[in-house]
Amino acid sequence: MTDEFMGPPWQMDWRLDALTAFDALPDHVREIVQVARGELVTAKDPYFRGIETDTHLPDGMWVEPARSSQPKGPRVCYFDDGNGWLTYTFVPRAEDPQITVEQVFWLEYEPPTEPPAEP
């Protein structure tokens, strides 16, 4: 074991209800969540603190605090242009730092296929 602070890739754990929600997502959405997961576990700072720190994230993905009054609290990682998100916390302890996913949500969106009816 080392006394140095461990860096990425971080470990990620899922609450059971979040993992169940992830498993219930359609395949293409699970792929998007896996991309988000990959970005979080390899980020130098999984809380993306500071100004413009999440600009390197893929299009349609961004991270912000769940509550502005808790800057060191849970974060929300939005994906699919805000149609989905996962809420997570990061515990930067010296031994075994890890990200814990607490919630996964995706709002299925299908654009209308027919023109709107005339009033």
Short mmCIF file of N, CA and C in Angstrom, two decimals:
data_model
loop_
_atom_site.label_atom_id
_atom_site.label_comp_id
_atom_site.label_asym_id
_atom_site.label_seq_id
_atom_site.Cartn_x
_atom_site.Cartn_y
_atom_site.Cartn_z
N MET A 1 0.85 -1.17 0.00
CA MET A 1 0.00 0.00 0.00
C MET A 1 0.90 1.23 0.00
N THR A 2 0.40 2.30 -0.58
CA THR A 2 1.17 3.53 -0.69
C THR A 2 0.56 4.63 0.17
N ASP A 3 1.39 5.57 0.60
CA ASP A 3 0.90 6.70 1.38
C ASP A 3 0.48 7.85 0.48
N GLU A 4 0.77 7.74 -0.82
CA GLU A 4 0.42 8.80 -1.75
C GLU A 4 -1.08 8.77 -2.04
N PHE A 5 -1.61 9.97 -2.37
CA PHE A 5 -3.02 10.05 -2.73
C PHE A 5 -3.25 9.30 -4.04
N MET A 6 -4.24 8.48 -4.06
CA MET A 6 -4.55 7.70 -5.25
C MET A 6 -5.30 8.58 -6.24
N GLY A 7 -5.04 8.39 -7.50
CA GLY A 7 -5.70 9.16 -8.55
C GLY A 7 -6.51 8.28 -9.47
N PRO A 8 -6.99 8.86 -10.56
CA PRO A 8 -7.83 8.09 -11.47
C PRO A 8 -7.05 6.94 -12.08
N PRO A 9 -7.72 5.90 -12.52
CA PRO A 9 -9.17 5.71 -12.52
C PRO A 9 -9.71 5.39 -11.13
N TRP A 10 -10.82 6.03 -10.82
CA TRP A 10 -11.48 5.85 -9.54
C TRP A 10 -12.36 4.61 -9.57
N GLN A 11 -12.62 4.06 -8.41
CA GLN A 11 -13.58 2.97 -8.31
C GLN A 11 -14.98 3.55 -8.34
N MET A 12 -15.92 2.80 -8.84
CA MET A 12 -17.31 3.25 -8.85
C MET A 12 -18.19 2.15 -8.30
N ASP A 13 -19.05 2.51 -7.38
CA ASP A 13 -20.00 1.59 -6.79
C ASP A 13 -21.40 2.12 -7.07
N TRP A 14 -22.38 1.26 -7.12
CA TRP A 14 -23.76 1.64 -7.42
C TRP A 14 -24.66 1.20 -6.28
N ARG A 15 -25.55 2.08 -5.85
CA ARG A 15 -26.60 1.61 -4.95
C ARG A 15 -27.43 0.60 -5.72
N LEU A 16 -28.01 -0.35 -5.02
CA LEU A 16 -28.76 -1.41 -5.69
C LEU A 16 -29.93 -0.88 -6.51
N ASP A 17 -30.66 0.13 -5.98
CA ASP A 17 -31.78 0.67 -6.73
C ASP A 17 -31.30 1.43 -7.97
N ALA A 18 -30.14 2.07 -7.91
CA ALA A 18 -29.59 2.75 -9.07
C ALA A 18 -29.14 1.74 -10.12
N LEU A 19 -28.56 0.64 -9.68
CA LEU A 19 -28.14 -0.41 -10.61
C LEU A 19 -29.36 -1.06 -11.27
N THR A 20 -30.42 -1.26 -10.52
CA THR A 20 -31.66 -1.80 -11.08
C THR A 20 -32.23 -0.86 -12.13
N ALA A 21 -32.22 0.45 -11.84
CA ALA A 21 -32.70 1.44 -12.81
C ALA A 21 -31.82 1.43 -14.06
N PHE A 22 -30.51 1.30 -13.87
CA PHE A 22 -29.59 1.24 -15.01
C PHE A 22 -29.89 0.02 -15.88
N ASP A 23 -30.08 -1.13 -15.24
CA ASP A 23 -30.36 -2.36 -15.98
C ASP A 23 -31.68 -2.29 -16.76
N ALA A 24 -32.62 -1.47 -16.31
CA ALA A 24 -33.92 -1.36 -16.97
C ALA A 24 -33.90 -0.40 -18.16
N LEU A 25 -32.82 0.35 -18.33
CA LEU A 25 -32.74 1.30 -19.43
C LEU A 25 -32.59 0.59 -20.78
N PRO A 26 -33.05 1.21 -21.86
CA PRO A 26 -32.81 0.64 -23.19
C PRO A 26 -31.31 0.57 -23.48
N ASP A 27 -30.93 -0.33 -24.38
CA ASP A 27 -29.51 -0.54 -24.67
C ASP A 27 -28.78 0.73 -25.06
N HIS A 28 -29.37 1.55 -25.94
CA HIS A 28 -28.66 2.74 -26.40
C HIS A 28 -28.46 3.75 -25.28
N VAL A 29 -29.35 3.77 -24.30
CA VAL A 29 -29.19 4.68 -23.16
C VAL A 29 -28.14 4.14 -22.20
N ARG A 30 -28.10 2.82 -22.02
CA ARG A 30 -27.05 2.23 -21.17
C ARG A 30 -25.67 2.55 -21.74
N GLU A 31 -25.56 2.57 -23.07
CA GLU A 31 -24.28 2.93 -23.68
C GLU A 31 -23.90 4.38 -23.35
N ILE A 32 -24.88 5.28 -23.37
CA ILE A 32 -24.63 6.68 -23.02
C ILE A 32 -24.20 6.78 -21.56
N VAL A 33 -24.85 6.03 -20.68
CA VAL A 33 -24.49 6.04 -19.26
C VAL A 33 -23.08 5.49 -19.07
N GLN A 34 -22.72 4.48 -19.85
CA GLN A 34 -21.37 3.93 -19.74
C GLN A 34 -20.32 4.95 -20.17
N VAL A 35 -20.65 5.78 -21.17
CA VAL A 35 -19.73 6.86 -21.56
C VAL A 35 -19.59 7.85 -20.41
N ALA A 36 -20.72 8.21 -19.79
CA ALA A 36 -20.69 9.12 -18.63
C ALA A 36 -19.86 8.51 -17.51
N ARG A 37 -20.05 7.23 -17.26
CA ARG A 37 -19.29 6.52 -16.22
C ARG A 37 -17.80 6.60 -16.53
N GLY A 38 -17.44 6.35 -17.77
CA GLY A 38 -16.04 6.41 -18.17
C GLY A 38 -15.43 7.78 -17.95
N GLU A 39 -16.21 8.82 -18.21
CA GLU A 39 -15.72 10.18 -17.98
C GLU A 39 -15.51 10.45 -16.49
N LEU A 40 -16.42 9.95 -15.66
CA LEU A 40 -16.32 10.21 -14.22
C LEU A 40 -15.15 9.48 -13.59
N VAL A 41 -14.96 8.22 -13.93
CA VAL A 41 -13.90 7.45 -13.27
C VAL A 41 -12.51 7.84 -13.74
N THR A 42 -12.40 8.52 -14.88
CA THR A 42 -11.08 8.93 -15.36
C THR A 42 -10.80 10.41 -15.15
N ALA A 43 -11.76 11.15 -14.62
CA ALA A 43 -11.57 12.59 -14.40
C ALA A 43 -10.57 12.82 -13.27
N LYS A 44 -9.73 13.83 -13.43
CA LYS A 44 -8.78 14.17 -12.37
C LYS A 44 -9.53 14.58 -11.11
N ASP A 45 -10.62 15.33 -11.28
CA ASP A 45 -11.47 15.75 -10.18
C ASP A 45 -12.91 15.39 -10.54
N PRO A 46 -13.46 14.28 -10.02
CA PRO A 46 -14.81 13.85 -10.38
C PRO A 46 -15.91 14.83 -9.98
N TYR A 47 -15.56 15.86 -9.19
CA TYR A 47 -16.55 16.87 -8.84
C TYR A 47 -16.54 18.04 -9.81
N PHE A 48 -15.59 18.05 -10.75
CA PHE A 48 -15.52 19.08 -11.78
C PHE A 48 -15.66 20.47 -11.15
N ARG A 49 -14.83 20.74 -10.15
CA ARG A 49 -14.88 22.03 -9.46
C ARG A 49 -14.19 23.11 -10.28
N GLY A 50 -14.69 24.32 -10.15
CA GLY A 50 -14.10 25.46 -10.83
C GLY A 50 -14.94 25.89 -12.02
N ILE A 51 -14.39 26.82 -12.77
CA ILE A 51 -15.10 27.38 -13.91
C ILE A 51 -14.68 26.64 -15.18
N GLU A 52 -15.66 26.26 -15.99
CA GLU A 52 -15.41 25.62 -17.28
C GLU A 52 -14.57 24.34 -17.16
N THR A 53 -14.71 23.61 -16.06
CA THR A 53 -13.90 22.40 -15.88
C THR A 53 -14.48 21.19 -16.59
N ASP A 54 -15.76 21.26 -16.98
CA ASP A 54 -16.35 20.10 -17.66
C ASP A 54 -16.48 20.33 -19.16
N THR A 55 -15.69 21.27 -19.72
CA THR A 55 -15.77 21.55 -21.15
C THR A 55 -15.26 20.41 -22.00
N HIS A 56 -14.45 19.53 -21.43
CA HIS A 56 -13.92 18.40 -22.21
C HIS A 56 -14.91 17.23 -22.28
N LEU A 57 -16.02 17.33 -21.57
CA LEU A 57 -17.01 16.25 -21.61
C LEU A 57 -17.67 16.19 -22.99
N PRO A 58 -18.16 15.02 -23.39
CA PRO A 58 -18.84 14.91 -24.69
C PRO A 58 -20.05 15.83 -24.77
N ASP A 59 -20.44 16.18 -25.99
CA ASP A 59 -21.62 17.03 -26.20
C ASP A 59 -22.83 16.41 -25.53
N GLY A 60 -23.65 17.25 -24.92
CA GLY A 60 -24.87 16.79 -24.27
C GLY A 60 -24.66 16.27 -22.86
N MET A 61 -23.43 16.44 -22.32
CA MET A 61 -23.12 15.95 -20.98
C MET A 61 -22.49 17.08 -20.17
N TRP A 62 -22.96 17.27 -18.94
CA TRP A 62 -22.36 18.26 -18.06
C TRP A 62 -22.59 17.85 -16.61
N VAL A 63 -21.81 18.43 -15.71
CA VAL A 63 -21.85 18.09 -14.29
C VAL A 63 -22.07 19.38 -13.50
N GLU A 64 -22.92 19.29 -12.47
CA GLU A 64 -23.12 20.43 -11.57
C GLU A 64 -23.49 19.90 -10.19
N PRO A 65 -23.34 20.75 -9.17
CA PRO A 65 -23.71 20.32 -7.81
C PRO A 65 -25.21 20.05 -7.74
N ALA A 66 -25.59 19.05 -6.95
CA ALA A 66 -27.01 18.76 -6.76
C ALA A 66 -27.68 19.90 -6.00
N ARG A 67 -26.96 20.50 -5.06
CA ARG A 67 -27.46 21.65 -4.29
C ARG A 67 -26.34 22.67 -4.20
N SER A 68 -26.64 23.89 -4.58
CA SER A 68 -25.60 24.93 -4.54
C SER A 68 -25.15 25.21 -3.12
N SER A 69 -25.98 24.90 -2.15
CA SER A 69 -25.60 25.14 -0.75
C SER A 69 -24.66 24.07 -0.22
N GLN A 70 -24.43 23.01 -1.01
CA GLN A 70 -23.50 21.95 -0.60
C GLN A 70 -22.47 21.74 -1.71
N PRO A 71 -21.49 22.63 -1.85
CA PRO A 71 -20.53 22.52 -2.95
C PRO A 71 -19.66 21.26 -2.89
N LYS A 72 -19.55 20.65 -1.72
CA LYS A 72 -18.78 19.41 -1.60
C LYS A 72 -19.68 18.20 -1.49
N GLY A 73 -20.97 18.38 -1.75
CA GLY A 73 -21.94 17.31 -1.65
C GLY A 73 -22.15 16.58 -2.97
N PRO A 74 -23.30 15.94 -3.11
CA PRO A 74 -23.58 15.16 -4.32
C PRO A 74 -23.51 15.99 -5.59
N ARG A 75 -23.19 15.33 -6.69
CA ARG A 75 -23.14 15.96 -8.01
C ARG A 75 -24.17 15.28 -8.91
N VAL A 76 -24.59 16.01 -9.94
CA VAL A 76 -25.49 15.47 -10.95
C VAL A 76 -24.74 15.51 -12.28
N CYS A 77 -24.65 14.37 -12.93
CA CYS A 77 -24.06 14.28 -14.25
C CYS A 77 -25.21 14.12 -15.24
N TYR A 78 -25.47 15.15 -16.01
CA TYR A 78 -26.53 15.11 -17.02
C TYR A 78 -25.99 14.48 -18.29
N PHE A 79 -26.80 13.69 -18.96
CA PHE A 79 -26.41 13.10 -20.23
C PHE A 79 -27.60 13.12 -21.18
N ASP A 80 -27.37 12.80 -22.43
CA ASP A 80 -28.41 12.80 -23.45
C ASP A 80 -29.11 14.17 -23.50
N ASP A 81 -28.30 15.23 -23.53
CA ASP A 81 -28.80 16.61 -23.59
C ASP A 81 -29.77 16.94 -22.46
N GLY A 82 -29.56 16.37 -21.31
CA GLY A 82 -30.39 16.66 -20.14
C GLY A 82 -31.61 15.77 -20.01
N ASN A 83 -31.80 14.82 -20.92
CA ASN A 83 -32.92 13.89 -20.81
C ASN A 83 -32.68 12.82 -19.76
N GLY A 84 -31.44 12.71 -19.31
CA GLY A 84 -31.13 11.74 -18.26
C GLY A 84 -30.05 12.29 -17.35
N TRP A 85 -29.95 11.70 -16.18
CA TRP A 85 -28.91 12.11 -15.24
C TRP A 85 -28.60 10.98 -14.28
N LEU A 86 -27.44 11.09 -13.69
CA LEU A 86 -27.11 10.22 -12.57
C LEU A 86 -26.56 11.10 -11.47
N THR A 87 -26.99 10.80 -10.26
CA THR A 87 -26.55 11.52 -9.08
C THR A 87 -25.48 10.68 -8.39
N TYR A 88 -24.38 11.32 -8.02
CA TYR A 88 -23.28 10.57 -7.41
C TYR A 88 -22.58 11.40 -6.35
N THR A 89 -21.85 10.70 -5.52
CA THR A 89 -20.96 11.34 -4.55
C THR A 89 -19.56 10.79 -4.78
N PHE A 90 -18.58 11.56 -4.36
CA PHE A 90 -17.19 11.13 -4.46
C PHE A 90 -16.57 11.24 -3.09
N VAL A 91 -15.98 10.16 -2.63
CA VAL A 91 -15.33 10.14 -1.32
C VAL A 91 -13.82 10.05 -1.58
N PRO A 92 -13.11 11.19 -1.43
CA PRO A 92 -11.69 11.22 -1.76
C PRO A 92 -10.78 10.79 -0.61
N ARG A 93 -11.10 9.69 0.02
CA ARG A 93 -10.26 9.26 1.15
C ARG A 93 -8.91 8.76 0.63
N ALA A 94 -7.92 8.77 1.49
CA ALA A 94 -6.57 8.39 1.09
C ALA A 94 -6.50 6.93 0.66
N GLU A 95 -7.23 6.09 1.36
CA GLU A 95 -7.28 4.69 0.98
C GLU A 95 -8.63 4.43 0.33
N ASP A 96 -8.62 3.84 -0.82
CA ASP A 96 -9.83 3.40 -1.50
C ASP A 96 -10.81 4.53 -1.81
N PRO A 97 -10.39 5.60 -2.53
CA PRO A 97 -11.35 6.63 -2.93
C PRO A 97 -12.34 6.04 -3.93
N GLN A 98 -13.57 6.50 -3.89
CA GLN A 98 -14.53 5.94 -4.83
C GLN A 98 -15.69 6.87 -5.09
N ILE A 99 -16.33 6.62 -6.23
CA ILE A 99 -17.55 7.32 -6.64
C ILE A 99 -18.70 6.37 -6.34
N THR A 100 -19.79 6.90 -5.77
CA THR A 100 -20.98 6.09 -5.52
C THR A 100 -22.15 6.70 -6.29
N VAL A 101 -22.73 5.91 -7.20
CA VAL A 101 -23.90 6.35 -7.96
C VAL A 101 -25.12 6.08 -7.09
N GLU A 102 -25.87 7.15 -6.83
CA GLU A 102 -27.05 7.03 -5.96
C GLU A 102 -28.35 6.93 -6.72
N GLN A 103 -28.39 7.50 -7.94
CA GLN A 103 -29.64 7.51 -8.70
C GLN A 103 -29.31 7.61 -10.19
N VAL A 104 -30.08 6.89 -11.01
CA VAL A 104 -30.01 7.01 -12.46
C VAL A 104 -31.42 7.23 -12.96
N PHE A 105 -31.56 8.20 -13.86
CA PHE A 105 -32.88 8.51 -14.40
C PHE A 105 -32.74 8.89 -15.86
N TRP A 106 -33.69 8.47 -16.67
CA TRP A 106 -33.72 8.85 -18.07
C TRP A 106 -35.17 9.08 -18.47
N LEU A 107 -35.42 10.22 -19.09
CA LEU A 107 -36.74 10.58 -19.56
C LEU A 107 -36.80 10.26 -21.04
N GLU A 108 -37.57 9.23 -21.38
CA GLU A 108 -37.68 8.85 -22.78
C GLU A 108 -38.35 9.97 -23.55
N TYR A 109 -37.71 10.36 -24.64
CA TYR A 109 -38.25 11.44 -25.45
C TYR A 109 -38.34 10.97 -26.90
N GLU A 110 -39.52 11.06 -27.45
CA GLU A 110 -39.71 10.75 -28.85
C GLU A 110 -40.34 11.97 -29.52
N PRO A 111 -39.63 12.55 -30.50
CA PRO A 111 -40.21 13.71 -31.17
C PRO A 111 -41.49 13.33 -31.91
N PRO A 112 -42.44 14.26 -32.05
CA PRO A 112 -43.68 13.94 -32.73
C PRO A 112 -43.42 13.57 -34.18
N THR A 113 -44.15 12.58 -34.67
CA THR A 113 -43.99 12.14 -36.06
C THR A 113 -45.02 12.77 -36.97
N GLU A 114 -46.10 13.28 -36.41
CA GLU A 114 -47.14 13.92 -37.20
C GLU A 114 -47.12 15.42 -36.96
N PRO A 115 -47.52 16.19 -37.97
CA PRO A 115 -47.59 17.64 -37.75
C PRO A 115 -48.68 17.95 -36.75
N PRO A 116 -48.55 19.08 -36.04
CA PRO A 116 -49.58 19.44 -35.05
C PRO A 116 -50.93 19.68 -35.73
N ALA A 117 -51.97 19.36 -35.02
CA ALA A 117 -53.33 19.57 -35.54
C ALA A 117 -53.62 21.07 -35.60
N GLU A 118 -54.37 21.45 -36.61
CA GLU A 118 -54.75 22.86 -36.73
C GLU A 118 -55.83 23.19 -35.71
N PRO A 119 -55.79 24.42 -35.13
CA PRO A 119 -56.79 24.77 -34.11
C PRO A 119 -58.17 24.95 -34.69
#
